[in-house]
XYZ file of C-alpha atoms in Angstrom:
547
model
C -32.896 -14.976 4.094
C -34.699 -14.156 7.335
C -38.061 -12.412 7.400
C -36.473 -9.502 9.307
C -34.141 -8.928 6.356
C -37.155 -7.945 4.234
C -38.157 -5.199 6.683
C -36.228 -2.618 4.625
C -38.704 -2.802 1.758
C -41.804 -2.621 3.975
C -42.000 1.232 4.127
C -42.349 1.192 0.321
C -44.534 -1.870 -0.226
C -46.974 -1.216 2.621
C -48.130 2.246 1.401
C -48.237 0.973 -2.189
C -50.514 -1.963 -1.330
C -52.647 0.161 0.992
C -53.030 2.900 -1.627
C -54.128 0.342 -4.240
C -56.626 -1.190 -1.799
C -58.063 2.212 -0.873
C -58.490 3.054 -4.540
C -60.787 0.037 -4.916
C -63.035 1.094 -2.028
C -65.997 3.326 -2.758
C -65.461 6.980 -1.844
C -68.664 6.987 0.200
C -67.179 4.494 2.683
C -65.295 7.223 4.537
C -65.044 5.445 7.878
C -63.666 2.220 6.411
C -61.112 4.044 4.263
C -60.001 6.144 7.211
C -59.595 3.049 9.413
C -57.530 1.233 6.761
C -55.340 4.294 6.294
C -54.766 4.810 10.016
C -53.979 1.135 10.654
C -51.532 1.048 7.735
C -49.811 4.266 8.813
C -49.577 3.020 12.392
C -47.978 -0.209 11.129
C -45.592 1.918 9.074
C -44.608 3.871 12.185
C -43.903 0.642 14.074
C -41.814 -0.679 11.178
C -39.941 2.624 10.963
C -38.981 2.479 14.645
C -37.814 -1.127 14.140
C -35.683 0.025 11.196
C -34.215 2.814 13.323
C -33.146 0.307 15.954
C -31.792 -1.985 13.230
C -29.757 0.819 11.641
C -28.306 1.812 15.008
C -27.519 -1.772 16.005
C -23.745 -2.207 16.202
C -22.179 -5.440 15.040
C -19.450 -7.479 16.691
C -16.900 -4.789 15.836
C -19.016 -2.106 17.540
C -19.821 -0.377 14.220
C -23.328 -0.145 12.770
C -23.025 -0.962 9.058
C -25.412 0.093 6.307
C -27.784 -2.682 5.281
C -28.358 -3.368 1.603
C -31.472 -4.935 0.096
C -31.009 -6.243 -3.458
C -34.240 -5.966 -5.425
C -34.434 -8.742 -8.012
C -31.464 -10.396 -6.274
C -28.995 -8.649 -8.599
C -25.782 -7.250 -7.114
C -24.926 -3.559 -7.256
C -24.351 -1.694 -9.489
C -26.289 -3.837 -11.987
C -29.489 -4.111 -9.983
C -31.686 -1.787 -7.972
C -30.704 -1.543 -4.312
C -32.281 -0.143 -1.171
C -29.871 1.001 1.529
C -30.716 1.422 5.193
C -28.389 3.489 7.346
C -28.874 5.840 10.271
C -29.839 8.840 8.124
C -32.411 7.052 5.974
C -33.901 5.353 9.057
C -34.195 8.721 10.825
C -36.033 10.263 7.866
C -38.414 7.302 7.555
C -39.304 7.583 11.269
C -39.835 11.344 10.974
C -42.079 10.836 7.938
C -44.141 8.183 9.720
C -44.617 10.371 12.810
C -45.778 13.364 10.774
C -48.010 11.180 8.621
C -49.721 9.543 11.595
C -50.353 12.889 13.299
C -51.681 14.591 10.158
C -53.853 11.603 9.276
C -55.504 11.418 12.694
C -56.129 15.179 12.489
C -57.668 14.820 9.015
C -60.214 12.206 10.113
C -62.187 14.912 11.927
C -63.345 16.347 8.581
C -60.547 17.032 6.100
C -60.427 13.556 4.556
C -63.997 14.047 3.316
C -63.346 17.437 1.714
C -62.184 15.947 -1.598
C -61.851 12.667 -3.501
C -59.160 10.018 -2.994
C -57.484 11.726 -0.046
C -56.447 8.449 1.586
C -55.061 6.928 -1.620
C -52.987 10.025 -2.395
C -51.791 10.113 1.199
C -50.428 6.566 1.017
C -48.791 7.117 -2.371
C -47.083 10.209 -0.956
C -45.687 8.061 1.866
C -44.476 5.493 -0.643
C -42.608 8.158 -2.622
C -41.078 9.717 0.482
C -39.863 6.428 1.950
C -38.548 5.262 -1.411
C -36.570 8.483 -1.844
C -34.978 8.024 1.583
C -34.133 4.350 1.121
C -33.005 4.086 -2.496
C -29.329 3.715 -3.330
C -29.747 4.587 -7.000
C -30.069 8.031 -8.637
C -32.580 7.008 -11.284
C -34.855 5.402 -8.729
C -34.489 8.516 -6.620
C -35.978 10.312 -9.642
C -38.776 7.718 -9.872
C -39.707 8.077 -6.212
C -39.514 11.871 -6.529
C -42.078 11.672 -9.327
C -44.343 9.408 -7.265
C -44.334 11.740 -4.262
C -44.769 14.814 -6.473
C -47.702 13.285 -8.372
C -49.418 12.492 -5.070
C -48.618 15.936 -3.676
C -50.256 17.599 -6.695
C -53.547 16.007 -5.760
C -53.147 16.738 -2.065
C -52.269 20.412 -2.515
C -55.548 20.865 -4.421
C -57.553 18.889 -1.837
C -60.661 20.741 -0.630
C -60.245 23.175 -3.520
C -60.745 26.879 -3.018
C -59.758 29.646 -5.478
C -56.691 30.543 -3.393
C -55.719 26.881 -3.025
C -56.098 26.189 -6.746
C -54.022 29.239 -7.710
C -51.231 28.333 -5.263
C -51.466 24.675 -6.281
C -50.982 25.499 -9.958
C -47.855 27.495 -9.107
C -46.610 24.535 -7.079
C -47.254 22.095 -9.920
C -45.532 24.213 -12.584
C -42.444 24.837 -10.447
C -42.059 21.189 -9.491
C -42.566 19.997 -13.076
C -39.703 22.270 -14.079
C -37.630 20.875 -11.201
C -38.374 17.312 -12.330
C -37.139 18.157 -15.839
C -33.884 19.494 -14.400
C -33.589 16.339 -12.296
C -33.795 14.141 -15.395
C -31.299 16.286 -17.319
C -28.801 16.174 -14.447
C -29.139 12.408 -14.034
C -28.630 11.918 -17.798
C -25.437 13.992 -17.797
C -24.002 12.098 -14.838
C -24.800 8.744 -16.425
C -23.268 9.813 -19.729
C -19.970 10.619 -18.007
C -19.713 7.807 -15.467
C -21.792 4.975 -16.966
C -23.532 4.254 -13.662
C -26.252 5.690 -11.434
C -25.665 3.600 -8.331
C -24.612 6.107 -5.671
C -21.907 3.918 -4.121
C -20.492 3.022 -7.547
C -20.518 6.695 -8.519
C -18.454 7.489 -5.425
C -15.727 5.085 -6.614
C -15.616 6.459 -10.177
C -15.698 10.211 -9.570
C -12.118 10.537 -8.185
C -10.710 9.219 -11.484
C -12.468 11.882 -13.606
C -10.363 14.780 -14.862
C -10.559 17.395 -17.575
C -13.716 17.410 -19.691
C -15.123 14.409 -17.834
C -14.916 16.240 -14.535
C -16.473 19.351 -16.103
C -19.439 17.418 -17.498
C -19.907 15.617 -14.180
C -19.962 18.874 -12.262
C -22.379 20.367 -14.795
C -24.737 17.432 -14.310
C -24.361 17.644 -10.537
C -25.096 21.387 -10.629
C -28.275 20.863 -12.679
C -29.309 18.063 -10.346
C -28.559 20.282 -7.369
C -30.859 23.019 -8.682
C -33.705 20.476 -8.819
C -33.049 19.558 -5.183
C -32.752 23.216 -4.171
C -36.159 23.965 -5.707
C -37.624 21.262 -3.477
C -35.619 22.430 -0.448
C -36.830 25.999 -0.976
C -33.528 27.848 -1.328
C -33.815 31.549 -2.156
C -34.550 32.757 -4.855
C -36.155 29.453 -5.885
C -38.543 29.552 -2.926
C -41.048 32.156 -4.129
C -43.767 29.488 -4.407
C -43.377 27.887 -0.980
C -44.942 30.252 1.619
C -48.103 30.806 -0.416
C -48.538 27.122 -1.271
C -48.039 25.875 2.276
C -50.324 28.569 3.663
C -53.094 27.775 1.179
C -52.931 23.975 1.570
C -55.300 22.146 3.892
C -53.917 21.936 7.435
C -53.049 18.196 7.498
C -51.564 18.460 3.995
C -49.371 21.404 4.999
C -48.201 19.480 8.069
C -47.034 16.545 5.924
C -45.576 18.892 3.310
C -43.120 20.173 5.921
C -41.100 17.003 5.356
C -41.123 17.504 1.563
C -38.598 20.319 1.839
C -36.431 17.960 3.882
C -36.343 15.514 0.954
C -34.365 18.084 -1.018
C -32.022 18.669 1.904
C -31.618 14.920 2.439
C -30.629 14.374 -1.193
C -28.172 17.276 -1.139
C -26.576 16.145 2.113
C -26.351 12.525 1.012
C -24.897 13.205 -2.428
C -22.573 16.059 -1.469
C -20.822 13.970 1.189
C -20.945 10.662 -0.693
C -19.941 11.912 -4.150
C -18.039 15.117 -3.387
C -16.558 14.452 0.028
C -12.883 14.477 0.928
C -12.349 11.245 -1.023
C -13.583 12.718 -4.348
C -10.190 13.898 -5.601
C -10.347 17.047 -7.733
C -14.118 17.280 -7.260
C -13.932 17.331 -3.445
C -16.074 20.040 -1.896
C -17.932 20.818 -5.125
C -20.976 22.991 -4.407
C -20.279 23.562 -0.710
C -19.673 27.338 -1.024
C -22.927 27.705 -2.963
C -24.851 25.794 -0.322
C -23.403 27.997 2.408
C -24.136 31.251 0.579
C -27.576 30.154 -0.629
C -28.544 28.809 2.770
C -27.499 32.042 4.462
C -29.530 34.100 1.956
C -32.546 31.815 2.474
C -32.262 32.174 6.229
C -32.199 35.976 5.903
C -35.166 35.961 3.523
C -37.167 33.654 5.778
C -36.428 35.713 8.898
C -37.588 38.914 7.191
C -40.702 37.130 5.931
C -41.545 35.850 9.411
C -41.340 39.254 11.074
C -43.230 40.939 8.205
C -46.111 38.424 8.180
C -49.411 39.338 9.794
C -51.260 36.051 9.266
C -50.166 33.002 11.247
C -50.195 30.831 8.139
C -47.609 33.090 6.528
C -45.485 32.944 9.675
C -45.496 29.150 9.438
C -44.681 29.234 5.713
C -41.676 31.492 6.199
C -40.604 29.437 9.216
C -40.190 26.513 6.805
C -37.772 28.693 4.822
C -35.868 29.606 7.992
C -35.455 25.900 8.698
C -34.390 25.146 5.112
C -31.869 27.993 5.068
C -30.322 26.871 8.340
C -29.969 23.284 7.144
C -28.555 24.190 3.722
C -25.989 26.537 5.244
C -24.982 23.880 7.755
C -24.523 21.370 4.930
C -22.335 23.892 3.107
C -19.945 24.064 6.072
C -19.157 20.338 5.536
C -18.199 19.773 9.163
C -19.205 16.615 11.045
C -20.095 18.376 14.316
C -22.185 20.972 12.470
C -23.927 18.229 10.502
C -24.825 16.392 13.723
C -26.328 19.553 15.221
C -28.158 20.280 11.957
C -29.784 16.844 12.020
C -31.030 17.466 15.563
C -32.346 20.851 14.373
C -34.008 19.157 11.385
C -36.069 16.866 13.633
C -36.992 19.631 16.080
C -37.965 22.217 13.450
C -39.956 19.695 11.398
C -42.033 18.554 14.379
C -42.571 22.151 15.480
C -43.658 23.547 12.127
C -45.984 20.615 11.455
C -47.643 21.096 14.863
C -47.960 24.823 14.164
C -49.739 24.256 10.829
C -52.268 21.996 12.540
C -52.703 24.449 15.424
C -53.316 27.408 13.105
C -56.372 25.731 11.615
C -57.841 25.226 15.083
C -57.082 28.742 16.290
C -58.408 30.494 13.191
C -61.450 28.259 12.752
C -63.949 30.730 14.150
C -62.248 33.936 13.047
C -63.250 36.315 10.296
C -60.638 36.223 7.489
C -60.356 40.001 7.816
C -59.513 39.827 11.536
C -55.767 40.224 10.968
C -56.264 43.292 8.772
C -58.610 44.801 11.355
C -56.071 44.117 14.101
C -53.336 45.940 12.149
C -55.699 48.872 11.574
C -56.469 49.046 15.291
C -52.732 49.059 16.078
C -52.187 51.937 13.690
C -55.212 54.108 14.567
C -56.174 52.937 18.041
C -59.001 50.795 19.391
C -62.249 52.759 19.521
C -64.186 50.220 21.577
C -66.623 52.110 23.777
C -66.789 51.752 27.551
C -70.018 49.757 27.415
C -68.395 47.032 25.254
C -65.331 46.996 27.507
C -67.512 46.534 30.575
C -69.234 43.570 28.970
C -65.883 41.803 28.554
C -64.769 42.189 32.154
C -65.024 38.961 34.099
C -65.544 36.688 31.074
C -64.042 33.280 31.902
C -61.459 31.862 29.532
C -62.822 28.586 28.161
C -60.715 25.454 28.533
C -60.412 25.232 24.744
C -58.659 28.578 24.556
C -56.429 27.635 27.464
C -55.248 24.469 25.697
C -54.793 26.250 22.374
C -52.871 29.103 23.973
C -50.566 26.665 25.793
C -49.810 24.874 22.501
C -49.282 28.233 20.795
C -46.834 29.312 23.504
C -44.892 26.060 23.088
C -44.699 26.603 19.316
C -43.482 30.150 19.921
C -40.702 28.980 22.236
C -39.639 26.293 19.760
C -39.626 28.551 16.705
C -37.754 31.310 18.556
C -35.224 28.842 19.967
C -35.841 29.783 23.588
C -35.358 27.407 26.540
C -36.347 24.930 27.765
C -37.531 23.000 24.678
C -35.627 21.359 21.820
C -35.562 24.508 19.662
C -33.115 26.048 22.124
C -31.010 22.873 22.334
C -30.817 22.683 18.534
C -29.725 26.292 18.039
C -27.286 26.139 20.945
C -25.738 22.977 19.474
C -25.439 24.640 16.062
C -23.801 27.762 17.471
C -21.432 25.678 19.621
C -20.447 23.509 16.652
C -19.845 26.514 14.369
C -17.649 28.304 16.889
C -15.909 25.208 18.301
C -12.217 24.535 17.741
C -12.873 21.609 15.407
C -14.772 23.698 12.854
C -12.872 26.994 12.775
C -9.210 26.067 12.992
C -8.631 28.501 10.135
C -10.855 31.200 11.604
C -14.539 31.901 10.975
C -15.171 33.375 7.525
C -17.293 36.417 6.823
C -20.130 34.191 5.617
C -19.783 32.163 8.797
C -20.167 35.268 10.953
C -23.207 36.304 8.886
C -24.718 32.867 9.443
C -24.138 33.072 13.197
C -25.777 36.495 13.357
C -28.730 35.382 11.246
C -29.318 32.338 13.428
C -29.775 34.635 16.403
C -31.810 37.226 14.474
C -34.122 34.547 13.047
C -35.007 33.564 16.602
C -35.711 37.199 17.438
C -37.921 37.622 14.373
C -39.892 34.499 15.297
C -40.301 35.778 18.864
C -41.623 39.138 17.640
C -44.010 37.605 15.129
C -45.353 34.952 17.497
C -45.784 37.436 20.358
C -47.693 39.802 18.099
C -49.909 37.021 16.768
C -50.495 35.650 20.264
C -51.604 39.018 21.623
C -54.053 39.484 18.757
C -55.454 35.976 19.070
C -55.534 35.208 22.792
C -54.901 38.368 24.789
C -56.756 41.143 22.950
C -58.665 39.434 20.131
C -60.828 41.358 17.694
C -63.414 38.592 17.996
C -64.341 36.510 21.028
C -65.452 33.415 19.125
C -64.336 30.193 20.785
C -63.562 27.561 18.137
C -65.115 24.119 18.449
C -62.159 21.749 18.732
C -62.460 17.985 18.831
C -60.202 15.796 20.926
C -59.091 13.957 17.792
C -57.807 17.293 16.453
C -55.904 18.582 19.466
C -54.287 15.226 20.297
C -52.020 15.202 17.185
C -50.826 18.730 17.996
C -50.085 17.745 21.584
C -48.363 14.566 20.405
C -45.950 16.445 18.121
C -45.159 18.981 20.837
C -44.688 16.161 23.335
C -42.106 14.634 20.996
C -40.143 17.894 21.095
C -40.181 17.597 24.883
C -38.917 14.014 24.626
C -36.235 15.244 22.226
C -35.185 17.746 24.890
C -35.178 15.333 27.836
C -33.377 12.666 25.788
C -31.096 15.222 24.184
C -27.947 13.292 25.066
C -29.108 10.076 23.404
C -30.481 11.997 20.423
C -27.233 13.905 19.909
C -25.268 10.664 20.187
C -27.344 9.204 17.370
C -26.930 12.368 15.270
C -23.170 12.394 15.882
C -22.891 8.761 14.759
C -24.981 9.569 11.698
C -22.795 12.551 10.812
C -19.647 10.481 11.282
C -20.941 7.861 8.853
C -21.899 10.525 6.309
C -18.507 12.248 6.402
C -16.651 8.914 6.161
C -18.717 7.032 3.536
C -16.217 4.217 2.922
C -18.334 1.836 5.012
C -21.499 2.714 3.079
C -19.724 2.171 -0.259
C -18.225 -1.144 0.838
C -21.511 -2.537 2.166
C -23.419 -1.674 -1.010
C -20.856 -2.931 -3.519
C -19.961 -6.068 -1.551
C -23.551 -7.221 -0.993
C -24.003 -10.624 -2.617
C -27.236 -12.081 -4.014
C -29.038 -14.675 -1.935
C -28.205 -18.161 -3.279
C -31.180 -20.226 -4.486
C -32.434 -23.183 -2.391
C -30.676 -26.521 -3.141
C -33.711 -27.919 -4.967
C -33.972 -24.877 -7.207
C -30.234 -24.954 -7.900
C -30.389 -28.621 -8.903
C -33.358 -27.925 -11.183
C -31.443 -25.083 -12.794
C -28.444 -27.359 -13.501
C -30.718 -29.879 -15.234
């Protein structure tokens, strides 16, 4: 077996080893721990890009096959397997990019605001990458628990009363979701006798009667656990407050946590309940469409009603989740491809916005937003002498950079040209109204989804314009925040990636279309997993075994 064949396990092993090493280092050695963490995360990003190229590499037949890694050298479905395909590679790259940006941002001061930040950070990466790469439902549960345990510590990092209260809500909700996860997995195993995803896909079409009913019950319970993580309404009451209260770099990484729930739903719905699933085909799709549409409406209302920028960002996460869940419910390959492009764009944008908010609000009074609303309602009573003092004040370069980044985030969240937010929404609208997806006519829910996609952009535009005027154009306070280069660079890097996503939109959409095609026709995935053979022992070892 070549060394390159072991690359699939690196995104799991590398954070695990790094987290264990960081745990052994004294907490007072902040610089050393930060350097180890950054180097490890940078290596993870390099490995993730290599995996992306490997997953997209077509073989002699011109088709890129899923790559299976047999842990313990046992064949599926008897042993644990890791599976690399285009979707899992995409999610690992996205996780690495967000992690690197948030980590560099945190080294300015956030990593020293609480104990074991770097260890928890690496364990979170291990859980995320394991969840994306595993081909087994039980190990998906294990990696979920790892990432949740690490996230519990991170959400309470740099504890404040508001952060602790929101963190406790987050912990209770996710513990309940983990219990549902285990119940759903147990029901599915009791009916089918397997938890390997590819093996499940071959057994589900044969289930009828009570077996089918129990399977669908288990899948529904499992789906609720994923929907809690994805933030579907009404299970999303905890999300805006938790993400707003979390430390800025933690909130930026947490943006991808909601995408874990969407990833699991998309993967399992198309693999287990796709067109090949017999009587169970399409199970849950109408609920995803309806729930996603309701979540999108709830998020859009929350965005336009929010006064604080942190709340705008929190509800923007729900807008993204609702859009993705509704797109998954349509079960159309072209819509799925556009949704994956939207997933990358919205994740990068929201993460950059969370980091930017901390910089913008650093020097502001917490009551500034309330005072601004009061001034809107009753008028600004600033006297002429104060107004004269403000005339001719030069705008510092810091505010110019922050305002430019804020404007870019506004364009991306609203879906306005020329950045990737516009390309993503245009692709979604085109796919939903194209001839391939509405041969039977667009349903009432479909029309509602189309309208809400447009209205969500309008709500984001209104909210961001209002917040921008209060912060940069007519601020209540004139305090210029002290921003370090190491803090603004990660924000600029994430926004630059959205620009790259726009310029390379053709190549990106080609990759997303290939990914969607593989997801909607999972026969290749199933074949590669179940046909993977263990690596034979070396001749010397084989001879020793015969003796």
